Amino acid sequence: MVARVGVGAVILLLLSAAGCRASPPVSIPTPRAGGSHASSAILTPAAGVPGNPENGRALVVARGCGGCHTVPGIQGASGVIGPPLNNVALRPTLAGESIPNSPDNMTRWIMDPPSLKPGTAMPRLGLTQQEAQDVTAFLYSQPRNPLP
């Protein structure tokens, strides 16, 4: 019985460590013309949304967002802990109906989720404002750039 509990605890610990997590700054791969490390879909910035969607896509890959979220166009990004990150710009609210959806609110959410929704499972990722704007630009480009 004790061995069974010990094995279960180890498995739970490993699964927890593999999921969403804040991570130290990492170097972000630069997407290449004609294809990127994640997807060959070309992203066009959404009107009125600051940031670079290509840099945002690279950050989503580098920070492991696909461990918790399904992200169309990102290989292996099939997490189910958090909501899927498709058609974000079309949603009326963020974070389970509690925050009106806007690029500014999305950037604030990405930078510090617990400050907007205490108790959320979404961790602080340690992104700069520019990095959060780039991720926002990527997320808001999704409905405008259907994948092949």
Short mmCIF file of N, CA and C in Angstrom, two decimals:
data_model
loop_
_atom_site.label_atom_id
_atom_site.label_comp_id
_atom_site.label_asym_id
_atom_site.label_seq_id
_atom_site.Cartn_x
_atom_site.Cartn_y
_atom_site.Cartn_z
N MET A 1 0.83 -1.20 0.00
CA MET A 1 0.00 0.00 0.00
C MET A 1 0.86 1.25 0.00
N VAL A 2 1.90 1.28 0.86
CA VAL A 2 2.79 2.44 0.95
C VAL A 2 3.52 2.63 -0.37
N ALA A 3 4.00 1.53 -0.99
CA ALA A 3 4.71 1.63 -2.27
C ALA A 3 3.79 2.20 -3.34
N ARG A 4 2.53 1.78 -3.35
CA ARG A 4 1.58 2.27 -4.34
C ARG A 4 1.37 3.77 -4.19
N VAL A 5 1.24 4.26 -2.97
CA VAL A 5 1.08 5.69 -2.70
C VAL A 5 2.33 6.44 -3.13
N GLY A 6 3.52 5.89 -2.84
CA GLY A 6 4.79 6.53 -3.22
C GLY A 6 4.92 6.67 -4.72
N VAL A 7 4.59 5.61 -5.46
CA VAL A 7 4.65 5.66 -6.92
C VAL A 7 3.66 6.69 -7.46
N GLY A 8 2.48 6.71 -6.90
CA GLY A 8 1.47 7.69 -7.33
C GLY A 8 1.93 9.11 -7.07
N ALA A 9 2.56 9.34 -5.94
CA ALA A 9 3.06 10.69 -5.61
C ALA A 9 4.15 11.11 -6.59
N VAL A 10 5.04 10.18 -6.94
CA VAL A 10 6.11 10.50 -7.89
C VAL A 10 5.51 10.83 -9.26
N ILE A 11 4.55 10.05 -9.71
CA ILE A 11 3.90 10.31 -11.00
C ILE A 11 3.22 11.67 -10.98
N LEU A 12 2.50 11.97 -9.93
CA LEU A 12 1.82 13.26 -9.81
C LEU A 12 2.83 14.41 -9.83
N LEU A 13 3.94 14.26 -9.14
CA LEU A 13 4.97 15.29 -9.11
C LEU A 13 5.54 15.51 -10.51
N LEU A 14 5.83 14.43 -11.23
CA LEU A 14 6.37 14.56 -12.59
C LEU A 14 5.38 15.21 -13.53
N LEU A 15 4.12 14.84 -13.44
CA LEU A 15 3.10 15.45 -14.29
C LEU A 15 2.95 16.93 -13.98
N SER A 16 3.00 17.29 -12.72
CA SER A 16 2.90 18.70 -12.33
C SER A 16 4.07 19.50 -12.88
N ALA A 17 5.25 18.93 -12.82
CA ALA A 17 6.45 19.64 -13.29
C ALA A 17 6.43 19.83 -14.79
N ALA A 18 5.74 18.96 -15.52
CA ALA A 18 5.72 19.05 -16.98
C ALA A 18 4.70 20.03 -17.51
N GLY A 19 3.79 20.50 -16.68
CA GLY A 19 2.72 21.38 -17.15
C GLY A 19 3.11 22.83 -17.21
N CYS A 20 2.11 23.72 -17.10
CA CYS A 20 2.34 25.16 -17.16
C CYS A 20 3.25 25.57 -16.01
N ARG A 21 4.18 26.43 -16.32
CA ARG A 21 5.09 26.88 -15.28
C ARG A 21 5.74 28.18 -15.71
N ALA A 22 6.09 28.96 -14.72
CA ALA A 22 6.91 30.13 -15.01
C ALA A 22 8.31 29.61 -15.25
N SER A 23 9.01 30.22 -16.17
CA SER A 23 10.35 29.75 -16.46
C SER A 23 11.28 30.94 -16.58
N PRO A 24 12.57 30.68 -16.40
CA PRO A 24 13.52 31.78 -16.51
C PRO A 24 13.60 32.24 -17.96
N PRO A 25 14.10 33.45 -18.18
CA PRO A 25 14.23 33.93 -19.55
C PRO A 25 15.03 32.94 -20.39
N VAL A 26 14.56 32.76 -21.61
CA VAL A 26 15.25 31.87 -22.53
C VAL A 26 15.46 32.60 -23.84
N SER A 27 16.42 32.12 -24.60
CA SER A 27 16.58 32.73 -25.91
C SER A 27 15.48 32.19 -26.80
N ILE A 28 14.90 33.07 -27.59
CA ILE A 28 13.75 32.72 -28.40
C ILE A 28 14.19 32.51 -29.83
N PRO A 29 13.86 31.35 -30.42
CA PRO A 29 14.25 31.12 -31.80
C PRO A 29 13.61 32.15 -32.72
N THR A 30 14.34 32.56 -33.71
CA THR A 30 13.82 33.53 -34.67
C THR A 30 13.14 32.78 -35.81
N PRO A 31 11.87 33.09 -36.10
CA PRO A 31 11.19 32.44 -37.22
C PRO A 31 11.91 32.76 -38.52
N ARG A 32 11.93 31.80 -39.42
CA ARG A 32 12.58 31.99 -40.72
C ARG A 32 11.54 32.24 -41.79
N ALA A 33 11.91 33.01 -42.81
CA ALA A 33 11.03 33.25 -43.95
C ALA A 33 10.69 31.91 -44.58
N GLY A 34 9.43 31.75 -44.99
CA GLY A 34 9.00 30.53 -45.63
C GLY A 34 8.70 29.41 -44.64
N GLY A 35 8.76 29.68 -43.38
CA GLY A 35 8.46 28.68 -42.37
C GLY A 35 9.08 29.09 -41.06
N SER A 36 8.60 28.51 -40.00
CA SER A 36 9.15 28.82 -38.69
C SER A 36 9.34 27.53 -37.94
N HIS A 37 9.82 27.65 -36.75
CA HIS A 37 10.01 26.49 -35.89
C HIS A 37 8.67 25.90 -35.47
N ALA A 38 7.59 26.63 -35.58
CA ALA A 38 6.31 26.16 -35.06
C ALA A 38 5.27 25.93 -36.15
N SER A 39 5.21 26.77 -37.12
CA SER A 39 4.15 26.70 -38.12
C SER A 39 4.57 27.52 -39.32
N SER A 40 4.09 27.13 -40.49
CA SER A 40 4.42 27.90 -41.68
C SER A 40 3.36 28.95 -41.99
N ALA A 41 2.30 29.03 -41.18
CA ALA A 41 1.26 30.04 -41.41
C ALA A 41 1.86 31.43 -41.23
N ILE A 42 1.62 32.31 -42.18
CA ILE A 42 2.11 33.68 -42.08
C ILE A 42 1.11 34.48 -41.27
N LEU A 43 1.61 35.20 -40.29
CA LEU A 43 0.75 35.97 -39.40
C LEU A 43 0.79 37.43 -39.80
N THR A 44 -0.39 38.01 -39.93
CA THR A 44 -0.52 39.43 -40.20
C THR A 44 -1.02 40.09 -38.93
N PRO A 45 -0.35 41.16 -38.48
CA PRO A 45 -0.81 41.81 -37.25
C PRO A 45 -2.26 42.27 -37.35
N ALA A 46 -3.01 42.09 -36.28
CA ALA A 46 -4.39 42.57 -36.22
C ALA A 46 -4.36 44.09 -36.06
N ALA A 47 -5.29 44.76 -36.70
CA ALA A 47 -5.37 46.22 -36.62
C ALA A 47 -5.53 46.66 -35.17
N GLY A 48 -4.73 47.64 -34.77
CA GLY A 48 -4.86 48.22 -33.44
C GLY A 48 -4.27 47.39 -32.31
N VAL A 49 -3.60 46.28 -32.64
CA VAL A 49 -3.00 45.43 -31.61
C VAL A 49 -1.48 45.58 -31.70
N PRO A 50 -0.87 46.20 -30.68
CA PRO A 50 0.58 46.36 -30.72
C PRO A 50 1.28 45.02 -30.53
N GLY A 51 2.50 44.94 -30.99
CA GLY A 51 3.29 43.73 -30.82
C GLY A 51 3.54 43.04 -32.14
N ASN A 52 4.42 42.08 -32.11
CA ASN A 52 4.82 41.32 -33.29
C ASN A 52 4.32 39.89 -33.13
N PRO A 53 3.35 39.47 -33.97
CA PRO A 53 2.79 38.13 -33.80
C PRO A 53 3.81 37.00 -34.02
N GLU A 54 4.79 37.21 -34.88
CA GLU A 54 5.81 36.17 -35.09
C GLU A 54 6.65 35.98 -33.83
N ASN A 55 7.04 37.08 -33.19
CA ASN A 55 7.76 36.98 -31.92
C ASN A 55 6.87 36.33 -30.85
N GLY A 56 5.58 36.67 -30.87
CA GLY A 56 4.64 36.08 -29.93
C GLY A 56 4.52 34.58 -30.10
N ARG A 57 4.47 34.14 -31.36
CA ARG A 57 4.41 32.70 -31.63
C ARG A 57 5.65 32.01 -31.05
N ALA A 58 6.83 32.62 -31.28
CA ALA A 58 8.07 32.05 -30.75
C ALA A 58 8.05 31.98 -29.22
N LEU A 59 7.50 32.99 -28.58
CA LEU A 59 7.40 32.99 -27.11
C LEU A 59 6.45 31.91 -26.62
N VAL A 60 5.33 31.72 -27.31
CA VAL A 60 4.37 30.68 -26.93
C VAL A 60 5.05 29.31 -26.98
N VAL A 61 5.89 29.09 -27.98
CA VAL A 61 6.64 27.84 -28.08
C VAL A 61 7.69 27.76 -26.97
N ALA A 62 8.50 28.81 -26.83
CA ALA A 62 9.62 28.80 -25.88
C ALA A 62 9.16 28.67 -24.43
N ARG A 63 8.03 29.26 -24.10
CA ARG A 63 7.55 29.24 -22.71
C ARG A 63 6.68 28.02 -22.41
N GLY A 64 6.44 27.17 -23.40
CA GLY A 64 5.72 25.93 -23.15
C GLY A 64 4.24 26.11 -22.90
N CYS A 65 3.63 27.12 -23.50
CA CYS A 65 2.20 27.38 -23.29
C CYS A 65 1.34 26.18 -23.70
N GLY A 66 1.83 25.40 -24.67
CA GLY A 66 1.09 24.23 -25.13
C GLY A 66 1.01 23.11 -24.11
N GLY A 67 1.74 23.22 -23.00
CA GLY A 67 1.61 22.24 -21.93
C GLY A 67 0.27 22.36 -21.21
N CYS A 68 -0.30 23.56 -21.24
CA CYS A 68 -1.59 23.80 -20.58
C CYS A 68 -2.71 24.15 -21.56
N HIS A 69 -2.34 24.67 -22.73
CA HIS A 69 -3.33 25.14 -23.71
C HIS A 69 -3.16 24.43 -25.04
N THR A 70 -4.25 24.23 -25.75
CA THR A 70 -4.19 23.82 -27.14
C THR A 70 -4.00 25.10 -27.95
N VAL A 71 -2.97 25.10 -28.81
CA VAL A 71 -2.67 26.28 -29.61
C VAL A 71 -2.60 25.85 -31.07
N PRO A 72 -3.61 26.20 -31.87
CA PRO A 72 -3.58 25.81 -33.28
C PRO A 72 -2.31 26.31 -33.96
N GLY A 73 -1.72 25.43 -34.77
CA GLY A 73 -0.54 25.80 -35.53
C GLY A 73 0.77 25.60 -34.80
N ILE A 74 0.72 25.17 -33.55
CA ILE A 74 1.94 24.91 -32.79
C ILE A 74 2.00 23.41 -32.52
N GLN A 75 2.97 22.77 -33.11
CA GLN A 75 3.12 21.33 -32.98
C GLN A 75 3.25 20.93 -31.52
N GLY A 76 2.44 19.97 -31.09
CA GLY A 76 2.50 19.46 -29.73
C GLY A 76 1.79 20.30 -28.69
N ALA A 77 1.23 21.44 -29.08
CA ALA A 77 0.53 22.31 -28.13
C ALA A 77 -0.91 21.83 -27.99
N SER A 78 -1.10 20.83 -27.13
CA SER A 78 -2.41 20.21 -27.01
C SER A 78 -2.86 20.07 -25.56
N GLY A 79 -2.41 20.98 -24.71
CA GLY A 79 -2.80 20.94 -23.31
C GLY A 79 -4.29 21.21 -23.12
N VAL A 80 -4.82 20.68 -22.04
CA VAL A 80 -6.26 20.85 -21.76
C VAL A 80 -6.52 21.44 -20.38
N ILE A 81 -5.47 21.85 -19.67
CA ILE A 81 -5.66 22.45 -18.35
C ILE A 81 -6.29 23.83 -18.49
N GLY A 82 -5.77 24.63 -19.41
CA GLY A 82 -6.31 25.97 -19.68
C GLY A 82 -7.16 25.94 -20.94
N PRO A 83 -7.81 27.04 -21.24
CA PRO A 83 -8.67 27.07 -22.44
C PRO A 83 -7.84 27.01 -23.72
N PRO A 84 -8.45 26.52 -24.80
CA PRO A 84 -7.74 26.54 -26.08
C PRO A 84 -7.50 28.00 -26.51
N LEU A 85 -6.41 28.23 -27.21
CA LEU A 85 -6.05 29.60 -27.58
C LEU A 85 -6.33 29.89 -29.05
N ASN A 86 -7.45 29.40 -29.54
CA ASN A 86 -7.88 29.74 -30.89
C ASN A 86 -9.00 30.77 -30.82
N ASN A 87 -9.11 31.60 -31.83
CA ASN A 87 -10.19 32.60 -31.93
C ASN A 87 -10.30 33.49 -30.69
N VAL A 88 -9.18 33.81 -30.08
CA VAL A 88 -9.18 34.63 -28.87
C VAL A 88 -9.83 35.99 -29.12
N ALA A 89 -9.56 36.59 -30.25
CA ALA A 89 -10.09 37.94 -30.53
C ALA A 89 -11.62 37.95 -30.63
N LEU A 90 -12.21 36.80 -30.86
CA LEU A 90 -13.66 36.74 -31.03
C LEU A 90 -14.41 36.53 -29.72
N ARG A 91 -13.71 36.30 -28.64
CA ARG A 91 -14.35 36.04 -27.35
C ARG A 91 -14.74 37.35 -26.66
N PRO A 92 -15.89 37.39 -26.02
CA PRO A 92 -16.29 38.63 -25.34
C PRO A 92 -15.52 38.88 -24.05
N THR A 93 -15.04 37.81 -23.42
CA THR A 93 -14.35 37.97 -22.13
C THR A 93 -13.12 37.06 -22.08
N LEU A 94 -12.28 37.33 -21.10
CA LEU A 94 -11.09 36.53 -20.83
C LEU A 94 -11.22 35.91 -19.44
N ALA A 95 -10.48 34.88 -19.18
CA ALA A 95 -10.38 34.29 -17.84
C ALA A 95 -11.73 33.87 -17.27
N GLY A 96 -12.47 33.12 -18.04
CA GLY A 96 -13.72 32.57 -17.53
C GLY A 96 -14.78 33.61 -17.24
N GLU A 97 -15.01 34.50 -18.16
CA GLU A 97 -16.11 35.47 -18.08
C GLU A 97 -15.86 36.64 -17.15
N SER A 98 -14.69 36.76 -16.56
CA SER A 98 -14.53 37.81 -15.55
C SER A 98 -13.86 39.08 -16.06
N ILE A 99 -13.20 39.05 -17.20
CA ILE A 99 -12.45 40.21 -17.69
C ILE A 99 -12.88 40.53 -19.12
N PRO A 100 -13.32 41.76 -19.40
CA PRO A 100 -13.68 42.11 -20.78
C PRO A 100 -12.49 41.89 -21.72
N ASN A 101 -12.75 41.32 -22.88
CA ASN A 101 -11.69 41.03 -23.83
C ASN A 101 -11.27 42.28 -24.58
N SER A 102 -10.00 42.64 -24.46
CA SER A 102 -9.38 43.71 -25.24
C SER A 102 -7.89 43.39 -25.31
N PRO A 103 -7.18 43.92 -26.31
CA PRO A 103 -5.74 43.67 -26.36
C PRO A 103 -5.02 44.14 -25.09
N ASP A 104 -5.41 45.28 -24.54
CA ASP A 104 -4.77 45.77 -23.31
C ASP A 104 -5.01 44.81 -22.15
N ASN A 105 -6.25 44.34 -21.99
CA ASN A 105 -6.54 43.40 -20.91
C ASN A 105 -5.81 42.07 -21.11
N MET A 106 -5.71 41.62 -22.36
CA MET A 106 -4.98 40.38 -22.62
C MET A 106 -3.51 40.54 -22.24
N THR A 107 -2.91 41.66 -22.60
CA THR A 107 -1.51 41.90 -22.24
C THR A 107 -1.35 41.93 -20.72
N ARG A 108 -2.26 42.61 -20.03
CA ARG A 108 -2.21 42.64 -18.57
C ARG A 108 -2.36 41.23 -17.99
N TRP A 109 -3.27 40.45 -18.55
CA TRP A 109 -3.50 39.08 -18.10
C TRP A 109 -2.24 38.24 -18.29
N ILE A 110 -1.61 38.33 -19.44
CA ILE A 110 -0.41 37.55 -19.72
C ILE A 110 0.72 37.93 -18.77
N MET A 111 0.82 39.21 -18.44
CA MET A 111 1.89 39.68 -17.55
C MET A 111 1.69 39.25 -16.10
N ASP A 112 0.45 39.30 -15.62
CA ASP A 112 0.21 39.03 -14.19
C ASP A 112 -1.21 38.53 -13.96
N PRO A 113 -1.49 37.27 -14.32
CA PRO A 113 -2.85 36.74 -14.18
C PRO A 113 -3.44 36.86 -12.77
N PRO A 114 -2.68 36.53 -11.70
CA PRO A 114 -3.28 36.61 -10.37
C PRO A 114 -3.72 38.01 -9.96
N SER A 115 -3.13 39.05 -10.53
CA SER A 115 -3.56 40.41 -10.16
C SER A 115 -4.94 40.72 -10.72
N LEU A 116 -5.32 40.05 -11.80
CA LEU A 116 -6.64 40.28 -12.40
C LEU A 116 -7.67 39.27 -11.92
N LYS A 117 -7.21 38.08 -11.57
CA LYS A 117 -8.13 37.04 -11.10
C LYS A 117 -7.42 36.22 -10.02
N PRO A 118 -7.52 36.68 -8.77
CA PRO A 118 -6.87 35.95 -7.67
C PRO A 118 -7.32 34.49 -7.63
N GLY A 119 -6.36 33.62 -7.40
CA GLY A 119 -6.67 32.19 -7.32
C GLY A 119 -6.60 31.47 -8.65
N THR A 120 -6.33 32.18 -9.74
CA THR A 120 -6.26 31.54 -11.04
C THR A 120 -5.13 30.52 -11.08
N ALA A 121 -5.28 29.50 -11.91
CA ALA A 121 -4.22 28.51 -12.10
C ALA A 121 -3.15 29.02 -13.05
N MET A 122 -3.44 30.09 -13.79
CA MET A 122 -2.47 30.65 -14.74
C MET A 122 -1.34 31.32 -13.97
N PRO A 123 -0.10 30.86 -14.20
CA PRO A 123 1.02 31.43 -13.45
C PRO A 123 1.55 32.72 -14.07
N ARG A 124 2.30 33.47 -13.27
CA ARG A 124 3.08 34.59 -13.81
C ARG A 124 4.21 33.97 -14.61
N LEU A 125 4.42 34.46 -15.82
CA LEU A 125 5.45 33.89 -16.69
C LEU A 125 6.73 34.70 -16.72
N GLY A 126 6.72 35.86 -16.08
CA GLY A 126 7.92 36.69 -16.06
C GLY A 126 8.22 37.36 -17.38
N LEU A 127 7.19 37.61 -18.18
CA LEU A 127 7.38 38.28 -19.47
C LEU A 127 7.45 39.78 -19.28
N THR A 128 8.19 40.43 -20.15
CA THR A 128 8.21 41.89 -20.19
C THR A 128 6.93 42.38 -20.84
N GLN A 129 6.67 43.67 -20.75
CA GLN A 129 5.49 44.23 -21.42
C GLN A 129 5.56 43.98 -22.92
N GLN A 130 6.74 44.18 -23.53
CA GLN A 130 6.87 43.95 -24.98
C GLN A 130 6.60 42.49 -25.32
N GLU A 131 7.13 41.57 -24.54
CA GLU A 131 6.89 40.15 -24.80
C GLU A 131 5.40 39.82 -24.66
N ALA A 132 4.76 40.36 -23.65
CA ALA A 132 3.32 40.12 -23.47
C ALA A 132 2.53 40.71 -24.63
N GLN A 133 2.93 41.87 -25.13
CA GLN A 133 2.26 42.45 -26.30
C GLN A 133 2.48 41.57 -27.53
N ASP A 134 3.66 40.99 -27.67
CA ASP A 134 3.92 40.10 -28.80
C ASP A 134 3.04 38.85 -28.73
N VAL A 135 2.91 38.28 -27.54
CA VAL A 135 2.03 37.11 -27.38
C VAL A 135 0.59 37.51 -27.68
N THR A 136 0.17 38.67 -27.20
CA THR A 136 -1.18 39.17 -27.50
C THR A 136 -1.37 39.32 -29.00
N ALA A 137 -0.38 39.89 -29.68
CA ALA A 137 -0.47 40.06 -31.14
C ALA A 137 -0.62 38.71 -31.83
N PHE A 138 0.10 37.69 -31.35
CA PHE A 138 -0.04 36.35 -31.90
C PHE A 138 -1.44 35.81 -31.67
N LEU A 139 -1.93 35.90 -30.44
CA LEU A 139 -3.25 35.36 -30.12
C LEU A 139 -4.36 36.06 -30.89
N TYR A 140 -4.24 37.36 -31.07
CA TYR A 140 -5.27 38.10 -31.78
C TYR A 140 -5.18 37.90 -33.29
N SER A 141 -4.07 37.38 -33.78
CA SER A 141 -3.96 37.13 -35.22
C SER A 141 -4.61 35.81 -35.62
N GLN A 142 -4.86 34.92 -34.69
CA GLN A 142 -5.35 33.59 -35.01
C GLN A 142 -6.62 33.54 -35.88
N PRO A 143 -7.70 34.26 -35.54
CA PRO A 143 -8.90 34.11 -36.37
C PRO A 143 -8.73 34.71 -37.75
N ARG A 144 -7.75 35.58 -37.92
CA ARG A 144 -7.56 36.22 -39.22
C ARG A 144 -6.62 35.43 -40.12
N ASN A 145 -6.02 34.40 -39.61
CA ASN A 145 -5.03 33.63 -40.35
C ASN A 145 -5.34 32.14 -40.23
N PRO A 146 -6.37 31.68 -40.96
CA PRO A 146 -6.72 30.27 -40.84
C PRO A 146 -5.53 29.39 -41.21
N LEU A 147 -5.43 28.30 -40.52
CA LEU A 147 -4.33 27.38 -40.78
C LEU A 147 -4.68 26.49 -41.96
N PRO A 148 -3.65 26.05 -42.70
CA PRO A 148 -3.91 25.18 -43.87
C PRO A 148 -4.53 23.86 -43.48
#
